[in-house]
Coordinates of C-alpha atoms and ligand atoms in Angstrom, one line a residue:
X1 CA 0.0 -0.1 0.0
X2 CA 0.9 3.7 -0.1
X3 CA 1.6 5.9 2.9
X4 CA 3.2 9.1 3.8
X5 CA 7.0 8.5 5.0
X6 CA 9.0 11.1 6.8
X7 CA 12.3 11.8 5.2
X8 CA 14.7 14.8 5.5
X9 CA 15.8 15.9 9.0
X10 CA 14.3 17.2 12.2
X11 CA 14.1 20.6 11.3
X12 CA 12.9 20.1 7.7
X13 CA 11.0 16.9 7.6
X14 CA 10.2 16.0 4.1
X15 CA 6.6 14.0 3.6
X16 CA 6.6 11.5 0.8
X17 CA 3.7 9.5 -0.6
X18 CA 5.5 6.1 -1.0
X19 CA 5.1 2.3 -1.1
X20 CA 5.3 0.8 2.4
X21 CA 4.3 -2.8 3.7
X22 CA 0.7 -3.6 3.7
X23 CA -1.0 -3.3 7.0
X24 CA -2.4 -6.4 8.9
X25 CA -5.7 -6.5 10.8
X26 CA -6.5 -8.6 14.0
X27 CA -9.5 -10.8 14.6
X28 CA -11.1 -8.1 16.7
X29 CA -10.4 -5.4 14.1
X30 CA -11.6 -4.2 10.8
X31 CA -9.4 -3.1 7.7
X32 CA -10.5 0.3 6.4
X33 CA -9.9 1.7 3.0
X34 CA -8.9 5.2 4.0
X35 CA -10.5 8.2 2.0
X36 CA -9.6 11.2 4.3
X37 CA -7.4 11.8 7.4
X38 CA -6.6 15.0 9.0
X39 CA -3.5 17.0 10.2
X40 CA -3.0 17.3 14.0
X41 CA -0.3 19.3 15.6
X42 CA 1.0 16.0 17.0
X43 CA 1.7 15.0 13.5
X44 CA 3.9 17.9 13.2
X45 CA 5.9 17.1 16.3
X46 CA 6.2 13.4 15.2
X47 CA 7.5 14.3 11.9
X48 CA 10.3 16.3 13.7
X49 CA 11.1 13.3 16.0
X50 CA 9.6 14.9 19.0
X51 CA 6.4 12.9 19.7
X52 CA 6.9 9.2 19.1
X53 CA 4.0 6.8 18.8
X54 CA 2.9 5.0 21.8
X55 CA 4.3 1.4 22.1
X56 CA 2.5 -0.9 19.5
X57 CA 1.1 1.9 17.4
X58 CA 1.9 2.4 13.8
X59 CA 4.7 4.6 13.2
X60 CA 3.0 6.1 10.1
X61 CA 1.5 9.7 10.9
X62 CA -2.2 10.2 11.4
X63 CA -4.5 9.9 14.6
X64 CA -7.8 9.8 12.7
X65 CA -9.4 8.7 9.4
X66 CA -12.6 8.2 7.5
X67 CA -13.0 5.4 4.9
X68 CA -14.9 2.3 4.0
X69 CA -14.7 -1.1 5.6
X70 CA -13.0 -3.6 3.4
X71 CA -12.5 -6.6 5.5
X72 CA -13.7 -7.9 8.9
X73 CA -12.0 -9.6 11.6
X74 CA -13.3 -13.1 12.5
X75 CA -14.6 -11.8 16.1
X76 CA -16.2 -8.5 14.8
X77 CA -20.0 -8.1 15.0
X78 CA -22.0 -5.5 13.5
X79 CA -19.8 -4.3 10.8
X80 CA -19.6 -5.2 7.2
X81 CA -17.5 -4.6 4.1
X82 CA -18.8 -1.3 2.5
X83 CA -19.8 0.4 5.8
X84 CA -18.7 4.1 5.7
X85 CA -16.7 4.9 9.2
X86 CA -14.5 7.1 11.0
X87 CA -12.4 6.4 13.9
X88 CA -9.6 7.6 16.4
X89 CA -6.2 6.1 15.7
X90 CA -3.0 5.9 17.7
X91 CA -1.2 6.3 14.4
X92 CA -1.5 5.1 10.8
X93 CA -4.1 7.4 9.3
X94 CA -1.9 8.9 6.4
X95 CA -2.1 5.6 4.6
X96 CA -4.4 4.0 1.9
X97 CA -5.5 1.3 4.6
X98 CA -5.7 1.3 8.3
X99 CA -6.4 -1.5 10.8
X100 CA -9.0 -0.3 13.4
X101 CA -10.4 -2.2 16.7
X102 CA -14.0 -2.5 16.0
X103 CA -14.9 -0.7 19.2
X104 CA -13.4 2.4 17.9
X105 CA -15.6 2.7 14.9
X106 CA -18.4 5.4 14.5
X107 CA -20.7 5.1 11.4
X108 CA -20.7 8.2 9.2
X109 CA -24.1 9.9 8.7
X110 CA -25.4 9.3 5.0
X111 CA -25.1 12.9 4.0
X112 CA -21.5 13.4 5.4
X113 CA -18.3 13.3 3.3
X114 CA -15.3 11.4 4.3
X115 CA -13.5 14.9 5.0
X116 CA -16.2 15.6 7.6
X117 CA -15.9 12.2 9.2
X118 CA -12.0 12.7 9.5
X119 CA -12.5 15.9 11.0
X120 CA -14.3 14.7 14.2
X121 CA -12.4 12.1 16.3
X122 CA -9.1 13.8 17.5
X123 CA -10.3 17.3 18.3
X124 CA -13.9 16.4 19.3
X125 CA -13.0 13.7 21.6
X126 CA -10.3 15.9 23.1
X127 CA -12.8 19.0 23.7
X128 CA -15.5 16.6 25.0
X129 CA -13.4 14.6 27.6
X130 CA -11.6 17.8 28.7
X131 CA -14.4 20.1 29.1
X132 CA -16.7 17.7 30.8
X133 CA -14.5 14.9 32.6
X134 CA -11.5 16.7 33.4
X135 CA -13.0 20.4 33.6
X136 CA -16.4 19.4 35.0
X137 CA -18.0 22.1 33.1
X138 CA -21.7 22.6 33.9
X139 CA -24.6 24.5 32.5
X140 CA -24.5 28.2 33.8
X141 CA -20.7 28.2 34.0
X142 CA -18.2 30.0 31.7
X143 CA -15.3 28.3 29.8
X144 CA -12.4 30.0 28.4
X145 CA -11.2 28.2 25.2
X146 CA -7.9 29.5 24.1
X147 CA -6.9 29.0 20.5
X148 CA -10.7 29.2 20.0
X149 CA -10.6 28.8 16.1
X150 CA -8.4 25.8 16.2
X151 CA -9.7 22.2 15.6
X152 CA -10.0 21.7 19.3
X153 CA -11.2 25.4 20.0
X154 CA -14.1 25.3 17.4
X155 CA -15.3 22.0 18.8
X156 CA -15.1 23.0 22.4
X157 CA -16.9 26.4 21.8
X158 CA -19.9 24.3 20.4
X159 CA -19.8 21.6 23.1
X160 CA -19.8 24.3 25.9
X161 CA -22.6 26.2 24.4
X162 CA -24.7 23.1 23.8
X163 CA -24.1 22.1 27.3
X164 CA -25.7 25.5 28.3
X165 CA -22.6 27.1 29.5
X166 CA -21.0 30.4 28.3
X167 CA -17.8 30.3 26.0
X168 CA -15.1 32.9 25.7
X169 CA -12.7 32.2 22.9
X170 CA -9.3 33.7 22.2
X171 CA -7.8 33.9 19.0
X172 CA -4.8 35.5 17.1
X173 CA -6.6 37.6 14.5
X174 CA -9.6 39.3 13.8
X175 CA -11.0 36.9 11.3
X176 CA -10.4 34.1 13.7
X177 CA -12.1 35.9 16.6
X178 CA -15.0 36.9 14.3
X179 CA -15.3 33.0 13.5
X180 CA -15.3 32.2 17.4
X181 CA -18.3 34.9 17.7
X182 CA -20.2 33.2 14.8
X183 CA -20.1 30.0 16.8
X184 CA -21.5 31.9 19.7
X185 CA -18.6 32.6 21.8
X186 CA -17.4 35.9 23.4
X187 CA -14.2 36.5 21.2
X188 CA -11.1 38.0 22.2
X189 CA -8.2 38.8 19.7
X190 CA -5.3 38.2 22.1
X191 CA -2.9 39.9 19.9
X192 CA -4.9 43.3 20.2
X193 CA -6.3 42.9 23.8
X194 CA -5.0 41.4 27.0
X195 CA -7.1 38.3 27.4
X196 CA -7.1 38.4 31.2
X197 CA -8.4 42.1 31.3
X198 CA -11.1 41.1 28.8
X199 CA -12.0 38.0 30.6
X200 CA -12.4 40.2 33.9
X201 CA -14.4 42.5 31.9
X202 CA -16.9 40.3 30.6
X203 CA -17.3 38.2 33.8
X204 CA -17.9 41.2 36.1
X205 CA -14.5 40.8 37.6
X206 CA -15.4 37.2 38.7
X207 CA -13.4 35.2 36.2
X208 CA -14.2 31.8 34.5
X209 CA -15.0 28.4 35.7
X210 CA -13.0 26.3 33.3
X211 CA -9.9 26.9 31.2
X212 CA -9.2 24.8 28.1
X213 CA -5.8 25.6 27.6
X214 CA -3.3 24.4 24.7
X215 CA -0.8 27.2 25.4
X216 CA 0.8 26.1 28.8
X217 CA 3.9 28.1 29.9
X218 CA 3.3 31.5 28.5
X219 CA -0.4 31.6 29.8
X220 CA 0.1 30.1 33.2
X221 CA 0.0 33.1 35.4
X222 CA -2.7 34.8 33.6
X223 CA -4.7 31.7 33.4
X224 CA -4.5 31.2 37.2
X225 CA -5.6 34.9 37.5
X226 CA -8.5 34.3 35.1
X227 CA -10.1 31.5 37.1
X228 CA -12.7 32.2 39.6
X229 CA -13.2 30.3 43.0
X230 CA -13.1 26.6 42.6
X231 CA -11.9 26.9 38.9
X232 CA -10.4 24.3 36.8
X233 CA -7.4 24.7 34.4
X234 CA -7.1 21.8 31.9
X235 CA -3.8 21.9 30.1
X236 CA -3.8 19.9 26.7
X237 CA -0.8 21.5 25.0
X238 CA 2.4 23.5 25.2
X239 CA 2.2 25.8 22.3
X240 CA 3.5 28.6 24.4
X241 CA 6.0 26.3 26.3
X242 CA 6.2 23.9 29.2
X243 CA 7.4 26.5 31.9
X244 CA 5.5 29.5 33.5
X245 CA 5.3 31.0 36.9
X246 CA 2.6 29.7 39.3
X247 CA 1.4 31.7 42.1
X248 CA 0.3 29.1 44.6
X249 CA -1.3 31.8 46.8
X250 CA -4.1 31.9 44.0
X251 CA -4.2 28.2 43.8
X252 CA -4.8 27.9 47.4
X253 CA -6.8 30.9 48.1
X254 CA -9.4 30.1 45.2
X255 CA -9.2 26.4 45.7
X256 CA -8.2 25.9 42.1
X257 CA -7.7 22.4 40.1
X258 CA -4.9 22.2 37.6
X259 CA -5.2 19.1 35.3
X260 CA -3.0 18.0 32.4
X261 CA -4.5 15.7 29.9
X262 CA -3.4 13.6 26.8
X263 CA -5.7 11.4 24.6
X264 CA -3.2 9.5 22.5
X265 CA -1.5 7.7 25.5
X266 CA -4.9 6.4 27.0
X267 CA -5.2 2.7 26.9
X268 CA -7.4 1.2 24.1
X269 CA -10.3 0.4 26.5
X270 CA -10.5 3.9 27.7
X271 CA -10.6 5.3 24.2
X272 CA -13.2 2.7 23.5
X273 CA -15.2 3.9 26.3
X274 CA -14.9 7.5 25.1
X275 CA -15.9 6.7 21.6
X276 CA -19.1 4.8 22.9
X277 CA -19.9 7.8 25.3
X278 CA -19.4 10.2 22.4
X279 CA -21.6 8.1 20.1
X280 CA -24.4 8.2 22.6
X281 CA -24.1 11.7 23.7
X282 CA -22.7 13.8 21.1
X283 CA -23.0 11.9 17.6
X284 CA -26.7 12.5 17.2
X285 CA -26.4 16.1 17.5
X286 CA -24.2 16.0 14.3
X287 CA -26.8 14.1 12.4
X288 CA -29.5 16.6 13.2
X289 CA -27.2 19.6 12.7
X290 CA -26.9 21.0 16.1
X291 CA -23.2 20.5 16.0
X292 CA -20.8 20.6 13.1
X293 CA -17.2 19.7 12.2
X294 CA -15.3 22.7 10.9
X295 CA -13.2 22.0 7.9
X296 CA -10.8 24.7 6.7
X297 CA -8.9 23.2 3.7
X298 CA -8.7 19.8 1.8
X299 CA -5.4 18.9 0.4
X300 CA -4.7 15.9 -1.6
X301 CA -2.5 13.3 0.4
X302 CA 0.3 13.9 -1.9
X303 CA 0.5 17.5 -0.7
X304 CA 0.8 16.6 3.0
X305 CA 4.0 18.7 3.1
X306 CA 2.1 21.8 2.2
X307 CA -0.7 20.8 4.6
X308 CA 1.6 20.8 7.5
X309 CA 3.2 23.9 6.6
X310 CA -0.3 25.6 6.4
X311 CA -1.1 24.3 10.1
X312 CA 2.5 25.3 11.2
X313 CA 1.8 28.9 10.1
X314 CA -1.4 28.9 12.2
X315 CA -3.5 29.6 9.1
X316 CA -6.4 27.2 9.7
X317 CA -9.8 27.7 11.2
X318 CA -11.0 24.4 12.3
X319 CA -9.5 21.3 10.5
X320 CA -7.0 20.7 7.6
X321 CA -8.0 17.5 5.8
X322 CA -5.9 15.0 3.5
X323 CA -7.8 13.2 1.1
X324 CA -6.7 9.9 -0.4
Ligands
NAP401 N1 -3.9 16.7 24.9 C1 -4.5 16.1 24.1 O1 -5.0 15.2 24.2 C2 -4.5 17.0 22.7 C3 -5.4 16.3 21.7 C4 -5.5 17.2 20.5 C5 -4.8 18.3 20.3 N2 -4.1 18.7 21.5 C6 -3.5 20.1 21.4 O2 -4.3 21.1 21.4 C7 -3.9 22.2 20.7 C8 -4.8 22.6 19.4 O3 -4.8 21.5 18.6 P1 -5.4 21.8 17.2 O4 -5.4 20.6 16.4 O5 -6.9 22.3 17.4 O6 -4.6 22.9 16.6 P2 -4.8 23.9 15.4 O7 -6.2 23.7 14.6 O8 -3.5 23.6 14.6 O9 -4.6 25.3 16.0 C9 -3.6 25.7 16.8 C10 -3.7 27.1 17.0 O10 -3.2 27.5 18.3 C11 -2.8 29.0 18.4 N3 -1.3 29.1 18.6 C12 -0.3 28.5 18.2 N4 0.8 28.8 18.8 C13 0.3 29.7 19.8 C14 1.0 30.3 20.8 N5 2.3 30.3 21.2 N6 0.2 31.0 21.9 C15 -1.2 31.3 21.7 N7 -1.9 30.5 20.7 C16 -0.9 29.8 19.8 C17 -2.9 29.4 16.7 O11 -4.1 30.2 16.6 P3 -4.0 31.6 16.7 O12 -3.8 32.2 15.4 O13 -5.4 32.0 17.2 O14 -2.9 32.1 17.6 C18 -2.9 28.0 16.1 O15 -3.6 28.2 14.9 C19 -2.5 21.8 20.1 O16 -1.4 22.3 21.0 C20 -2.5 20.2 20.2 O17 -1.3 19.7 20.2 C21 -3.9 18.1 22.7

């Protein structure tokens, strides 16, 4: 089969669509002909040698895909060749075929493209578990969502609002801020305004209940200040570095919780449980149009290199898709 191989060096990885050994599938897995996958920040890091796949996972890039089931393992029930599906993967999405545990599959709505299906698993599961499991966001509360126009951010804004919470989104341009506002968030262009001052302003000086933060170090002290009493800071990324200054006086006085969370390293059983809960609680809202995956651009897989450069340059609103 063909897949993206990583060549070049750490600073300048070169992504090449090339022949690789065919993927094998197990008795509790299906084989999927991949039609679309999506670019994630983790892929950019992995291509630079900074984010190795977990043990046992494919070393091919790609954390999600949508496609058509072609073969079904002997212990698999409920799936047949021809079924249109999407799934979260620990790796291996940038390829013609992927082996997927049956418990990880979601059935694509009939009217959905493969690009829409590939835009869901990684960022929507991330937004879902981190807002509601780690962040314990409830109706009536306020969530501050950094990188609000990102893949995760556009999902998180929709999920927070759908749960009856208020959403504040930060973004680095007026266009991105306008998109956050279009989704229903209070939008802050953090390059024009100090997000902490704006958060205080829109919350009558109180601050927010939950922060979904992919930035880390450079936002740490302002995030802690932006939280109200009993607030929860959920860190999911280090776009602004790993180190910052933490005022433990605020953590103690406001009785804050600080949580770090990753999706990829969770055991398969936990990912299957997340998939099934997501299917029950969120998936029907895509079918009836209450929620929608946001697709920015679709590149052919042969242009994966250009797609990575586009994401690296922070140009996307929502997801960047690779079509096979
Ligand atoms: N922990 C997990 O399980 C998990 C899972 C999925 C994703 N993530 C992480 O979540 C983050 C978002 O992922 P994504 O796929 O949604 O990303 P994305 O669509 O590529 O968007 C990331 C956005 O972050 C903003 N950004 C970049 N550098 C920044 C900085 N130094 N300070 C502030 N903002 C910055 C940029 O938007 P602006 O132009 O608005 O600045 C950029 O477009 C990534 O860090 C990713 O690694 C974590």
